[in-house]
């Protein structure tokens, strides 16, 4: 499965898991390294960088934005290997 296919399935899973939430996809051309999606729910938000597997390359600035956004709210890399843990934390 390609990352885009996993991303679509994951977004649907998040919307089912958190009814009433919004999942916004970020434009990778806008700010390089900004996480793939932002999850909005009531007065909370989270940023998720979606990877196809735990061994996928981390692009420049991705760790920086995960750290920075994680200090503000919740941010994480997510892939099929850690998906259950990340979604439980979310």
C-alpha positions as protocol buffer text, in pm:
chain_id: "A"
residue {
  index: 1
  type: UNK
  ca { x: 0 y: 0 z: 0 }
}
residue {
  index: 2
  type: UNK
  ca { x: 120 y: 350 z: -78 }
}
residue {
  index: 3
  type: UNK
  ca { x: 137 y: 619 z: 187 }
}
residue {
  index: 4
  type: UNK
  ca { x: -159 y: 802 z: 29 }
}
residue {
  index: 5
  type: UNK
  ca { x: -376 y: 490 z: 63 }
}
residue {
  index: 6
  type: UNK
  ca { x: -276 y: 445 z: 425 }
}
residue {
  index: 7
  type: UNK
  ca { x: -337 y: 816 z: 487 }
}
residue {
  index: 8
  type: UNK
  ca { x: -695 y: 792 z: 353 }
}
residue {
  index: 9
  type: UNK
  ca { x: -773 y: 486 z: 569 }
}
residue {
  index: 10
  type: UNK
  ca { x: -618 y: 650 z: 874 }
}
residue {
  index: 11
  type: UNK
  ca { x: -818 y: 971 z: 831 }
}
residue {
  index: 12
  type: UNK
  ca { x: -1141 y: 770 z: 810 }
}
residue {
  index: 13
  type: UNK
  ca { x: -1038 y: 575 z: 1121 }
}
residue {
  index: 14
  type: UNK
  ca { x: -972 y: 899 z: 1313 }
}
residue {
  index: 15
  type: UNK
  ca { x: -1308 y: 1045 z: 1208 }
}
residue {
  index: 16
  type: UNK
  ca { x: -1483 y: 725 z: 1322 }
}
residue {
  index: 17
  type: UNK
  ca { x: -1285 y: 716 z: 1648 }
}
residue {
  index: 18
  type: UNK
  ca { x: -1350 y: 1083 z: 1732 }
}
residue {
  index: 19
  type: UNK
  ca { x: -1700 y: 1172 z: 1610 }
}
residue {
  index: 20
  type: UNK
  ca { x: -1736 y: 1543 z: 1546 }
}
residue {
  index: 21
  type: UNK
  ca { x: -1366 y: 1592 z: 1476 }
}
residue {
  index: 22
  type: UNK
  ca { x: -1215 y: 1750 z: 1167 }
}
residue {
  index: 23
  type: UNK
  ca { x: -903 y: 1620 z: 994 }
}
residue {
  index: 24
  type: UNK
  ca { x: -729 y: 1877 z: 778 }
}
residue {
  index: 25
  type: UNK
  ca { x: -462 y: 1777 z: 527 }
}
residue {
  index: 26
  type: UNK
  ca { x: -168 y: 2015 z: 502 }
}
residue {
  index: 27
  type: UNK
  ca { x: -13 y: 2117 z: 170 }
}
residue {
  index: 28
  type: UNK
  ca { x: 345 y: 1984 z: 174 }
}
residue {
  index: 29
  type: UNK
  ca { x: 451 y: 2264 z: -59 }
}
residue {
  index: 30
  type: UNK
  ca { x: 342 y: 2535 z: 184 }
}
residue {
  index: 31
  type: UNK
  ca { x: 582 y: 2470 z: 475 }
}
residue {
  index: 32
  type: UNK
  ca { x: 832 y: 2190 z: 416 }
}
residue {
  index: 33
  type: UNK
  ca { x: 825 y: 1942 z: 702 }
}
residue {
  index: 34
  type: UNK
  ca { x: 490 y: 2044 z: 852 }
}
residue {
  index: 35
  type: UNK
  ca { x: 297 y: 1729 z: 957 }
}
residue {
  index: 36
  type: UNK
  ca { x: 57 y: 1574 z: 707 }
}
residue {
  index: 37
  type: UNK
  ca { x: -266 y: 1626 z: 901 }
}
residue {
  index: 38
  type: UNK
  ca { x: -411 y: 1836 z: 1180 }
}
residue {
  index: 39
  type: UNK
  ca { x: -690 y: 1685 z: 1389 }
}
residue {
  index: 40
  type: UNK
  ca { x: -933 y: 1935 z: 1544 }
}
residue {
  index: 41
  type: UNK
  ca { x: -1177 y: 1838 z: 1818 }
}
residue {
  index: 42
  type: UNK
  ca { x: -1359 y: 2084 z: 2043 }
}
residue {
  index: 43
  type: UNK
  ca { x: -1081 y: 2291 z: 2206 }
}
residue {
  index: 44
  type: UNK
  ca { x: -803 y: 2040 z: 2128 }
}
residue {
  index: 45
  type: UNK
  ca { x: -583 y: 1967 z: 1830 }
}
residue {
  index: 46
  type: UNK
  ca { x: -310 y: 1727 z: 1722 }
}
residue {
  index: 47
  type: UNK
  ca { x: -60 y: 1711 z: 1437 }
}
residue {
  index: 48
  type: UNK
  ca { x: 26 y: 1377 z: 1275 }
}
residue {
  index: 49
  type: UNK
  ca { x: 304 y: 1297 z: 1031 }
}
residue {
  index: 50
  type: UNK
  ca { x: 193 y: 983 z: 847 }
}
residue {
  index: 51
  type: UNK
  ca { x: 450 y: 728 z: 735 }
}
residue {
  index: 52
  type: UNK
  ca { x: 392 y: 403 z: 548 }
}
residue {
  index: 53
  type: UNK
  ca { x: 610 y: 212 z: 797 }
}
residue {
  index: 54
  type: UNK
  ca { x: 838 y: 266 z: 1095 }
}
residue {
  index: 55
  type: UNK
  ca { x: 1147 y: 259 z: 874 }
}
residue {
  index: 56
  type: UNK
  ca { x: 1033 y: 534 z: 634 }
}
residue {
  index: 57
  type: UNK
  ca { x: 1269 y: 826 z: 594 }
}
residue {
  index: 58
  type: UNK
  ca { x: 1209 y: 1138 z: 797 }
}
residue {
  index: 59
  type: UNK
  ca { x: 1232 y: 1441 z: 572 }
}
residue {
  index: 60
  type: UNK
  ca { x: 1415 y: 1760 z: 670 }
}
residue {
  index: 61
  type: UNK
  ca { x: 1232 y: 1962 z: 937 }
}
residue {
  index: 62
  type: UNK
  ca { x: 974 y: 1691 z: 1017 }
}
residue {
  index: 63
  type: UNK
  ca { x: 1123 y: 1607 z: 1357 }
}
residue {
  index: 64
  type: UNK
  ca { x: 1155 y: 1980 z: 1430 }
}
residue {
  index: 65
  type: UNK
  ca { x: 781 y: 2039 z: 1370 }
}
residue {
  index: 66
  type: UNK
  ca { x: 677 y: 1725 z: 1561 }
}
residue {
  index: 67
  type: UNK
  ca { x: 880 y: 1847 z: 1859 }
}
residue {
  index: 68
  type: UNK
  ca { x: 760 y: 2207 z: 1834 }
}
residue {
  index: 69
  type: UNK
  ca { x: 391 y: 2121 z: 1784 }
}
residue {
  index: 70
  type: UNK
  ca { x: 412 y: 1845 z: 2044 }
}
residue {
  index: 71
  type: UNK
  ca { x: 520 y: 2105 z: 2301 }
}
residue {
  index: 72
  type: UNK
  ca { x: 207 y: 2308 z: 2215 }
}
residue {
  index: 73
  type: UNK
  ca { x: -44 y: 2022 z: 2210 }
}
residue {
  index: 74
  type: UNK
  ca { x: 2 y: 1671 z: 2067 }
}
residue {
  index: 75
  type: UNK
  ca { x: 215 y: 1570 z: 1770 }
}
residue {
  index: 76
  type: UNK
  ca { x: 351 y: 1237 z: 1655 }
}
residue {
  index: 77
  type: UNK
  ca { x: 474 y: 1029 z: 1369 }
}
residue {
  index: 78
  type: UNK
  ca { x: 220 y: 756 z: 1295 }
}
residue {
  index: 79
  type: UNK
  ca { x: 250 y: 438 z: 1089 }
}
residue {
  index: 80
  type: UNK
  ca { x: 82 y: 95 z: 1090 }
}
residue {
  index: 81
  type: UNK
  ca { x: 336 y: -33 z: 1346 }
}
residue {
  index: 82
  type: UNK
  ca { x: 259 y: 232 z: 1612 }
}
residue {
  index: 83
  type: UNK
  ca { x: -92 y: 333 z: 1501 }
}
residue {
  index: 84
  type: UNK
  ca { x: -277 y: 173 z: 1794 }
}
residue {
  index: 85
  type: UNK
  ca { x: -52 y: 341 z: 2052 }
}
residue {
  index: 86
  type: UNK
  ca { x: -68 y: 684 z: 1885 }
}
residue {
  index: 87
  type: UNK
  ca { x: -446 y: 669 z: 1845 }
}
residue {
  index: 88
  type: UNK
  ca { x: -483 y: 569 z: 2211 }
}
residue {
  index: 89
  type: UNK
  ca { x: -270 y: 869 z: 2312 }
}
residue {
  index: 90
  type: UNK
  ca { x: -471 y: 1093 z: 2083 }
}
